[in-house]
Structure formats: structure tokens, C-alpha cells
Amino acid sequence: KLYTWQCAIFGTPSNAAGEPQQMVVLGMGKLGAWELNFSSDIDLIFTFPENGETRGGSRTLDNSEFFTRLGQQLIKTLSEMTAEGFVFRVDMRLRPFGDSGPLVCSFDAMEDYYQVHGREWERYAMIKARVVAGDRVAGKALMQRLRPFVYRRYLDYGAYESMREMKAMIAREVTRKGMEDNVKLGAGGIREIEFIAQVFQLIRGGREPALQERRLQKVLPLLAARNVLPEYVVQELLAAYDFLRRVEHRLQGYADQQTHDLPKDELGRLRLAYSMGFADWSAFKPVHDQHRRRVQRHFEQVFAAPQMQEAGREDNGIAGVWRGDMEAEAASEVMRVAGFNEAEKVLEKLMTLRHGRGYQALTAQGKERMDRLMPLLIGAALQAESPDVALMRVLDLLERIARRTVYLSLLAENPMALSQLIRLCAASRWIARYLSQFPLLLDELLDPRSLYTPPGRQQMIEDLRQRISSVDPEDLEQGMDTLRTFKHAQVLRVAAADVADALPLMQVSDHLTWLAEALLDETLELTWRHLTQRHGRPVCTADGVLCDKGFAVVAYGKFGGIELGYGSDLDLVFVHGAEDPNQNTNGEQALAVPVFFARLGQRVIHMLTSLTPAGVLYEVDMRLRPDGASGMLVTSLSAFESYQKEKAWTWEHQALVRARVVVGDPLIAERFEAIRREILCRPRDRVVLRQEVLEMRRRMREAQEKPEPGRFAIKPGRGGIVDIEFMVQYGVLAWASEYPALVTYTDNIRLLEGLAAAGVMPVADSAFLCDAYRAYRKRLHRLTLQEMAGVVDAAEFSEERAGVLRIWREWMQDDEQTDD
């Protein structure tokens, strides 16, 4: 009504294009979070979309002046005392620049203020902000613009420090004013519960949109569900919050007083106790005190400053070494006495970091965070089995991430994360590099329970779907980054469990393979949804029947054999089941079905291989498709079948032994498997087959680089992994016509066991090859984690090599294959 009344006098406020403008009222604090008390004032911020001036009135006003007058009238209407009282006390101090700022400002001015001048406490305040009146559509757009100020895209552990400082300021004020019995601001009061919830919102809300929740009673259960806080802690905080808020209501309900202080007089105490359901003050007070003690204990555990806990232990001079308080010789001696074997080398690395461009470019706050972290880091490295190696690797990581000081805060604020970082970097150079490439993964170090126990297949699928469901379906870039960050986190967890010997070799590959399948499935879903929204669904039969995707992804090689390792490429082939190439999709922008599937394949590859800020999802190799690099990217099943029957080389049938559909249309998967089974089970001349397999192996040996004398290349070397794989592939192709069960599995271990079960390979030989294969692959995993080539001293696997070569000569009748 005020807006209509004012427009009648001054005209309608409009932007440069003549579009009407309305004010947007943001509710802050308890109003924004639906948490008002009986006597609460309301915190408001007034804003409007665009500058301009009024049109159609007897007098023209600038939009800013129009809305300032409107805001003044609104405040007066709400807060002016009349014979009937007043509506609400209004507090406008949370607006940009506070009391010294304009009463109303435009959206652009709001955004500029928070980007340039916004302070940490204003981030905290904006958590609860919501549009409560005015142009709600425009208000929603404003909140989207302001969200990056409140919720960072990264994990913002600097929020701990800021919240700790805010609490210290409040505590000093409470002490100064004697407000210890204040249920809102006193120790263990409502504000501490809010701080506990909101610090995690500020830290994680940018990456977990569900935490962008204004109501505390909804936020706390989310923190428990995400294992951020233990369930019992959340239940105690919720119980305390409920109790203290009811106390607050009772205090303010009496005589409409805006107070949070417990009464000091006997009658007031009895009145409060009775209103809370207690017989008297002596029954009420212990329950009240217990709630506040619990809140205070949990608050201190969340906000405890590790650097303060460790301060008393820094009596060995390490902090002085980092600060450069002593000469090089004395500093080296301190490091040597502390436990570093290569003290001079470590000291040189430390000083390179301190005097390097990264540290010098830090803000004063960033340097303070680094200075706080380094003594803790050096002390943690001394707990490692090889302190020098551990510290040097972590210092390499810090050089790369130093300018992103939020990660320094994460490590300084979380001793558990710091200790796990040291442990993993000491165990694996590859993990250290992986963390430096993707520092977002440092968050995974906070909880060792999840770090060393990667999820099973179904849990992994559910976790990924939950992550994807929180992404805007139209934001393909964010979807791609979500897939990548999920992959990085899972790979780190597998690697951590691997180096800790918490996962045996086969399960490491299982987890990495399940991960690739889950990510590929979501990738296909995303691309399918985007294409079908524009072009409709493909028609797969002459009768016009729509496909149930009609598309499948076939995995070959390590992926097909469920043997993926760290950093493995994906060998893929795309097939579709459309029977009539003249059919189109059923959308407004219809495409010929083969074109649709070709685009679908291209989009899948793009989603997998594009470099985003979160890296590449997977490198993809499509050369195993029919006709190789010159063939169609996506092949119809009928064309695939014809190629395999009429044109495929023996080595392509060898590759088919390890092929399986991993994602896509179940009907296509079933038809593909029938084709695969038919091809592999065809009768073959074993003599001719053996010669063809041997010829392919000889070509591979001639093309490969020869290792140094006395060295053994585990995968391609004579008696190595490839020889075992070729024997398996030969055995399946040679005997599957008689023993069709041989084509059931695609992994080498079960294929070897199948050859023994069929009686075509001695059980002892099969068992020996299985053991050798596992040993080789385990060593390759370990070498990868140390970023070392897959070449070892020839003596290391002498027995395995001799045994593999013996079986090769007997199995393949090849006297040329001898140990180098």
C-alpha cells in the first residue's frame, strides 16, 4: 500500500528501459530464519533492482530517493508507537555500511559492497537472509548474486578463525557487562549453538548446497547425516537449543521485555521455573546448567585452536627455525637434534619456501596462517617413519597451494588432517602429487574412518547420485566438475586404503573399476538428458518403437577386465541398436538416429576428456572399435557383428575376450554379449591360432623399448604380465567352442581358473600364473604410487618369470621365448 500511495504522488520508479522497479526487503537474523521471539525486533535491509527515476507523477524522483522515502515510511509504520502500541521495532544496522550507509541501495551497489567491503561477520549474518517482502522474483535473483559472498566454492576453513574472533569479542562484551547469565550470549548459550552450525555452513555450504539452510534446527541434522558432527552431539545441541529458546520465549513473554538474562529476584526465578514445567528454581537450574555445559564443551571442541594447544610444546626451537631467528648452522643443529637425518637439505627447502614468491605474495593474514601452520607441520613430520621424505613432499605441496590460504587454515585447524597428510605423503609420492593437483581433497583427510574405507559399489553409486542431484540440471559445467571432484575423492580413498594395506590388490582394482562405471553411467545420463531435451528420443525399429536408450558402452582392456589401476585410460567402444538408419528422433529438432548416436558418443567423450578446473575425468582410447581410428565412432550392433565375423583380425578377437558392456541399455548389453559369445566360441584351428597369437606377441616385443641389462619390465617383459594375458586369450579362443563357460568372465584370474576347471590347463600351472599375475600387478600399483616406472631389478621376480616362461613354452610351443 505504501508503494502504491507513493507512486500516485511521484510516479512509478523505472529503470532506463522504462520497466517498473519495486523495493525488495530482506529479513535478517531471526526474522530471516523464522525464529522470532515474542519481543524480537526485526533486522531488515532495503534494496531495489536498478537505478533510474520515477515516471508518470507530478514530480520526478531518482529511484534511490523514491525508495529511501518508501523505506522511511515502512519503518515508521512498523515501529511508531500509537494508542494500540507498535508492530515491530526495526533495526537497519545490518545494511551495507551500517548506520553510516544509505538506507536503500541498488542490487549493483549491494553486490559491489559485499565483494569489496564485506566483512566476515556479514557472511555469518547473510546465512539467514531471505526475501520477506517486495519483488520476490527480483529478490531471488539478488540472493543468487550474493551467494558467492556467503558460500565459497571451496572448503573455507578460514571461517574457524573468523568465528573464533567473533566469539572472543562477544565474550569480552559479556564479561564487561556482567552478562554471564544471558541465555543468548553467555557461555553455552544460544549463540554458541548457532556458531557451531554456521561455521560448517560457511566452510561447506558452497560445495554442499543442502547446507545453505537458514533454520538451525534443520542444519544440525544435516551435519550429522554428513558425518560432520557425531549424532549424539547434534542431539545434545538440538535439546539445548530447544530448552534455551523456550527459556528465551518465557523471559520475553513476561511484560513484553526484550531480555535474555535470567532473573535475579526470587519471584522472577520461580515464575520462569514454573513456566518451564519445573516446581521451583532449584529444579530448573541444574537442567539449565547441564544444557549450557554441554553446549560449551561442544563449542570448545569445534573451535579449539590447535596452535594454542601446541604452543606449550614448542620448546625445541623449530618455530624459531621457520621464523629465521637463528644462523643456518644453529638452525641445522636444531633440525638434526629434532630427528631429521638430512637437516641441511630440509632447512634449505624450508627457507626456499619462506623466502619464495608464494610466501612473500601472501597477505598479512595469509603469512600469519602459514607461520602458525609450519611448526605444527614440522612436528607432525617427525612422527613419520622417514621424517625427511615426509616433510620434503609436503613442502612441495605447500609451495603449490600456499596462495590459497584456506587450505593453510584447514591444516592448521585440524591436527587429524595434518597427521594424515604426513602419513600419506610419506607413503606415496603419487598421493602427494595428487593432493597438490587437487587440494580440495585435503578435506578428505579430516575423517580417517572414511579415508581408509572406500565405499562399496552400491554405496558409491548412491553417493554420486546424491552429489549430482544437488547440481542444477542446466549447469553442465558444474555437473562435469562434480563428477571430477567425486572421482578424485574416491581415488584418494582407494590409494589411502592401498598404502595402509587395508585393501588387497584385487579389491583396489574392483573399487577403481566400480568408480569408472559409476562415473561413466552418470556421464551418459547427463549427455542423454541434454540431447533428448533438444532432439527427442531415438526410434530403434521400423515400427517406430522408441529406444530404451538403444546405446551401450563396451569396456575393453583393463576396464573390461576389472583391473583398472591409478591413472588408467579407458578403452571404450560405443554401440547402438537402431535397425533403420532412416528413422529420426521424435523431438522438434529431429536428427537421423545414426547422427543422434554419433553426437551422443561425441558428447560422452567430451564430458570425460575435457579439462576443467577440476581436471580431466578420464583419458579415453577408442582405437579398438571396428576399423580402428578410421572407423565410425558409434557402431550399430549389426555392423559390429558383421565386422567381427568377416573382417576382424585375431588380435581383435583376443581383445574381445576382455570386453563387456559397462553402462547403457540392458537390451543392447544382452545382444552384445550374445554376439561376443558367438564370436569367441567359434571353432578355430589351434595351430593356426597359436601362430597368429605368437606373431602378434613377437611384433609387440620388437616394438617395445628394451630394458637395461639386469632389469625387468613387469608388464611387457618376457615372462611378465602380457605373456600371461596372451596365454589366457589363446586358451579362451582355442577351447571356448568346447567349453563355452570360458567366455563367462573377462578378468584374467577367473579366466585362468576357468581354463583349469575345463581341464585344458594344469591346475598347478593355473594357480602359479594367478599368483604371479597378482604379484606383478601389486608391484605395479606400488611403483605407480611412488611415481616410478614399472621396471625392477631382474632378481626380484626371478622365480615368477622362470615359471611363466616355462608354462609359455609348453602352452604356446614357443622355444624362442626365453629369459633375457
Tab-separated table of C-alpha atoms in Angstrom, residues 112-347:
chain	number	residue	atom	x	y	z
A	112	ASP	CA	29.793	-4.266	-5.040
A	113	TYR	CA	29.684	-3.659	-1.281
A	114	TYR	CA	29.887	-7.316	-0.329
A	115	GLN	CA	32.607	-8.062	-2.877
A	116	VAL	CA	34.801	-5.118	-1.882
A	117	HIS	CA	33.909	-4.209	1.699
A	118	GLY	CA	32.079	-7.233	3.072
A	119	ARG	CA	33.419	-8.455	6.407
A	120	GLU	CA	33.421	-11.946	7.880
A	121	TRP	CA	30.633	-11.204	10.366
A	122	GLU	CA	28.466	-10.094	7.433
A	123	ARG	CA	28.929	-13.509	5.805
A	124	TYR	CA	27.643	-15.002	9.018
A	125	ALA	CA	24.679	-12.620	9.046
A	126	MET	CA	23.810	-13.323	5.409
A	127	ILE	CA	23.331	-17.037	6.111
A	128	LYS	CA	19.879	-16.193	7.491
A	129	ALA	CA	18.934	-13.567	4.901
A	130	ARG	CA	15.786	-14.107	2.853
A	131	VAL	CA	13.331	-12.023	0.851
A	132	VAL	CA	10.371	-11.214	3.105
A	133	ALA	CA	8.553	-8.501	1.128
A	134	GLY	CA	8.524	-6.650	-2.179
A	135	ASP	CA	9.538	-8.013	-5.566
A	136	ARG	CA	10.263	-11.638	-4.700
A	137	VAL	CA	11.333	-12.624	-8.228
A	138	ALA	CA	13.926	-9.869	-8.334
A	139	GLY	CA	14.850	-10.698	-4.741
A	140	LYS	CA	15.582	-14.283	-5.685
A	141	ALA	CA	17.935	-13.057	-8.410
A	142	LEU	CA	19.681	-10.806	-5.878
A	143	MET	CA	20.211	-13.687	-3.467
A	144	GLN	CA	21.808	-15.675	-6.287
A	145	ARG	CA	24.191	-12.776	-6.933
A	146	LEU	CA	25.123	-12.512	-3.260
A	147	ARG	CA	25.511	-16.244	-2.649
A	148	PRO	CA	29.222	-16.393	-3.685
A	149	PHE	CA	29.997	-13.872	-0.933
A	150	VAL	CA	28.464	-16.122	1.700
A	151	TYR	CA	29.299	-19.565	0.353
A	152	ARG	CA	32.696	-20.107	-1.234
A	153	ARG	CA	33.099	-22.728	-3.957
A	154	TYR	CA	35.998	-24.203	-1.994
A	155	LEU	CA	36.088	-25.526	1.573
A	156	ASP	CA	36.597	-22.337	3.565
A	157	TYR	CA	38.352	-23.320	6.778
A	158	GLY	CA	39.257	-19.689	7.385
A	159	ALA	CA	35.753	-19.476	8.859
A	160	TYR	CA	37.051	-21.122	12.052
A	161	GLU	CA	39.413	-18.254	12.674
A	162	SER	CA	36.799	-15.608	11.928
A	163	MET	CA	34.140	-17.226	14.108
A	164	ARG	CA	36.651	-17.657	16.922
A	165	GLU	CA	37.480	-13.957	16.792
A	166	MET	CA	33.769	-13.017	16.781
A	167	LYS	CA	33.115	-15.218	19.794
A	168	ALA	CA	36.070	-13.704	21.641
A	169	MET	CA	34.655	-10.212	21.034
A	170	ILE	CA	31.252	-11.288	22.313
A	171	ALA	CA	32.830	-12.960	25.367
A	172	ARG	CA	34.716	-9.771	26.257
A	173	GLU	CA	31.495	-7.782	25.985
A	174	VAL	CA	29.624	-10.335	28.115
A	175	THR	CA	32.294	-10.112	30.819
A	176	ARG	CA	32.412	-6.314	30.692
A	177	LYS	CA	28.657	-6.014	31.101
A	178	GLY	CA	28.278	-8.892	33.578
A	179	MET	CA	26.034	-10.883	31.226
A	180	GLU	CA	27.147	-14.380	32.236
A	181	ASP	CA	23.515	-15.379	32.879
A	182	ASN	CA	22.482	-14.302	29.369
A	183	VAL	CA	20.965	-17.355	27.673
A	184	LYS	CA	21.784	-15.924	24.234
A	185	LEU	CA	25.322	-14.560	24.543
A	186	GLY	CA	26.690	-16.223	27.687
A	187	ALA	CA	28.920	-19.300	27.721
A	188	GLY	CA	26.991	-22.302	26.426
A	189	GLY	CA	24.195	-20.072	25.185
A	190	ILE	CA	22.144	-19.926	22.003
A	191	ARG	CA	24.783	-18.000	20.063
A	192	GLU	CA	27.358	-20.765	20.592
A	193	ILE	CA	24.944	-23.337	19.151
A	194	GLU	CA	24.408	-21.058	16.155
A	195	PHE	CA	28.153	-20.610	15.705
A	196	ILE	CA	28.723	-24.378	15.703
A	197	ALA	CA	26.179	-24.900	12.933
A	198	GLN	CA	27.094	-21.843	10.926
A	199	VAL	CA	30.841	-22.377	10.863
A	200	PHE	CA	30.224	-25.621	8.993
A	201	GLN	CA	27.735	-23.873	6.726
A	202	LEU	CA	30.359	-21.275	5.812
A	203	ILE	CA	33.016	-23.943	5.311
A	204	ARG	CA	30.983	-26.433	3.286
A	205	GLY	CA	27.913	-24.626	2.005
A	206	GLY	CA	29.478	-23.679	-1.321
A	207	ARG	CA	30.064	-27.327	-2.196
A	208	GLU	CA	27.036	-28.799	-0.429
A	209	PRO	CA	24.009	-26.629	-1.302
A	210	ALA	CA	21.793	-28.526	1.146
A	211	LEU	CA	23.675	-26.763	3.937
A	212	GLN	CA	22.537	-23.365	2.649
A	213	GLU	CA	19.667	-23.637	5.109
A	214	ARG	CA	18.536	-20.733	7.298
A	215	ARG	CA	16.895	-22.732	10.083
A	216	LEU	CA	19.289	-24.078	12.666
A	217	GLN	CA	17.065	-26.981	13.629
A	218	LYS	CA	17.291	-28.232	10.036
A	219	VAL	CA	21.001	-27.580	9.632
A	220	LEU	CA	22.168	-29.599	12.628
A	221	PRO	CA	20.619	-32.929	11.480
A	222	LEU	CA	22.211	-32.382	8.056
A	223	LEU	CA	25.613	-32.107	9.731
A	224	ALA	CA	25.025	-35.417	11.471
A	225	ALA	CA	23.849	-37.079	8.256
A	226	ARG	CA	27.057	-35.947	6.527
A	227	ASN	CA	29.252	-37.165	9.427
A	228	VAL	CA	30.438	-33.610	10.069
A	229	LEU	CA	29.278	-33.855	13.688
A	230	PRO	CA	28.569	-37.028	15.688
A	231	GLU	CA	24.901	-37.879	16.067
A	232	TYR	CA	24.987	-37.628	19.863
A	233	VAL	CA	26.489	-34.120	19.654
A	234	VAL	CA	23.735	-32.972	17.326
A	235	GLN	CA	21.059	-34.435	19.595
A	236	GLU	CA	22.527	-32.665	22.637
A	237	LEU	CA	22.752	-29.373	20.734
A	238	LEU	CA	19.168	-29.673	19.495
A	239	ALA	CA	17.918	-30.450	23.004
A	240	ALA	CA	19.837	-27.491	24.422
A	241	TYR	CA	18.599	-25.201	21.654
A	242	ASP	CA	15.010	-26.209	22.256
A	243	PHE	CA	15.363	-25.677	26.013
A	244	LEU	CA	17.154	-22.320	25.794
A	245	ARG	CA	14.816	-20.949	23.133
A	246	ARG	CA	11.839	-21.829	25.340
A	247	VAL	CA	13.570	-20.038	28.214
A	248	GLU	CA	14.034	-17.057	25.901
A	249	HIS	CA	10.351	-17.086	24.987
A	250	ARG	CA	9.284	-17.256	28.644
A	251	LEU	CA	11.590	-14.372	29.570
A	252	GLN	CA	10.259	-12.157	26.804
A	253	GLY	CA	6.651	-13.250	27.150
A	254	TYR	CA	6.547	-11.720	30.603
A	255	ALA	CA	5.792	-7.978	30.348
A	256	ASP	CA	6.963	-7.961	26.674
A	257	GLN	CA	10.574	-7.324	27.695
A	258	GLN	CA	13.358	-7.762	25.157
A	259	THR	CA	15.694	-9.586	27.509
A	260	HIS	CA	17.835	-12.708	27.529
A	261	ASP	CA	19.026	-12.506	31.129
A	262	LEU	CA	17.948	-14.979	33.745
A	263	PRO	CA	16.055	-13.238	36.552
A	264	LYS	CA	17.932	-12.451	39.754
A	265	ASP	CA	14.954	-11.971	42.056
A	266	GLU	CA	13.261	-14.895	43.767
A	267	LEU	CA	9.811	-14.227	42.313
A	268	GLY	CA	11.188	-13.912	38.772
A	269	ARG	CA	13.114	-17.151	39.150
A	270	LEU	CA	10.095	-19.011	40.480
A	271	ARG	CA	7.950	-17.621	37.661
A	272	LEU	CA	10.461	-18.776	34.988
A	273	ALA	CA	10.933	-22.218	36.539
A	274	TYR	CA	7.200	-22.807	36.832
A	275	SER	CA	6.566	-21.632	33.247
A	276	MET	CA	9.206	-24.133	32.051
A	277	GLY	CA	7.431	-27.003	33.857
A	278	PHE	CA	9.623	-27.164	36.988
A	279	ALA	CA	8.439	-26.985	40.569
A	280	ASP	CA	10.977	-24.341	41.574
A	281	TRP	CA	14.320	-22.718	40.749
A	282	SER	CA	16.371	-25.472	42.392
A	283	ALA	CA	14.788	-27.996	39.995
A	284	PHE	CA	15.151	-25.762	36.927
A	285	LYS	CA	18.721	-24.505	37.418
A	286	PRO	CA	20.613	-27.872	37.243
A	287	VAL	CA	18.874	-28.779	33.975
A	288	HIS	CA	19.605	-25.333	32.547
A	289	ASP	CA	23.259	-25.527	33.616
A	290	GLN	CA	23.686	-29.025	32.193
A	291	HIS	CA	22.458	-27.915	28.767
A	292	ARG	CA	24.809	-24.958	28.749
A	293	ARG	CA	27.803	-27.018	29.933
A	294	ARG	CA	27.211	-29.448	27.070
A	295	VAL	CA	26.954	-26.635	24.544
A	296	GLN	CA	30.117	-25.013	25.873
A	297	ARG	CA	32.013	-28.305	25.735
A	298	HIS	CA	30.984	-28.954	22.136
A	299	PHE	CA	31.737	-25.352	21.181
A	300	GLU	CA	35.232	-25.594	22.625
A	301	GLN	CA	35.870	-28.876	20.815
A	302	VAL	CA	34.786	-27.409	17.472
A	303	PHE	CA	36.629	-24.119	17.873
A	304	ALA	CA	39.688	-25.192	19.839
A	305	ALA	CA	42.765	-23.631	18.231
A	306	PRO	CA	45.363	-26.380	17.613
A	307	GLN	CA	48.171	-23.846	17.545
A	308	MET	CA	47.259	-22.820	21.096
A	309	GLN	CA	47.214	-26.433	22.233
A	310	GLU	CA	50.643	-26.976	20.729
A	311	ALA	CA	52.153	-23.708	21.898
A	312	GLY	CA	53.495	-25.171	25.095
A	313	ARG	CA	55.325	-27.899	23.213
A	314	GLU	CA	57.389	-25.595	21.009
A	315	ASP	CA	60.445	-25.677	23.207
A	316	ASN	CA	62.741	-27.354	20.682
A	317	GLY	CA	63.358	-24.233	18.609
A	318	ILE	CA	61.519	-25.402	15.495
A	319	ALA	CA	59.274	-22.349	15.384
A	320	GLY	CA	62.412	-20.203	15.509
A	321	VAL	CA	63.915	-22.148	12.629
A	322	TRP	CA	60.914	-21.336	10.440
A	323	ARG	CA	60.915	-17.682	11.505
A	324	GLY	CA	64.611	-17.401	10.628
A	325	ASP	CA	65.605	-16.363	14.146
A	326	MET	CA	68.974	-18.175	14.052
A	327	GLU	CA	72.015	-18.710	11.877
A	328	ALA	CA	71.997	-21.556	9.356
A	329	GLU	CA	74.403	-23.722	11.346
A	330	ALA	CA	72.392	-23.380	14.554
A	331	ALA	CA	69.154	-23.992	12.667
A	332	SER	CA	70.575	-27.157	11.083
A	333	GLU	CA	71.597	-28.389	14.508
A	334	VAL	CA	68.086	-27.818	15.838
A	335	MET	CA	66.631	-29.805	12.944
A	336	ARG	CA	69.217	-32.575	13.382
A	337	VAL	CA	68.544	-32.894	17.102
A	338	ALA	CA	64.808	-32.897	16.414
A	339	GLY	CA	65.204	-36.008	14.247
A	340	PHE	CA	65.903	-35.026	10.631
A	341	ASN	CA	68.717	-37.038	9.044
A	342	GLU	CA	69.237	-34.594	6.175
A	343	ALA	CA	68.868	-31.448	8.245
A	344	GLU	CA	70.710	-29.123	5.821
A	345	LYS	CA	68.611	-30.265	2.873
A	346	VAL	CA	65.364	-29.918	4.812
A	347	LEU	CA	66.380	-26.498	6.122
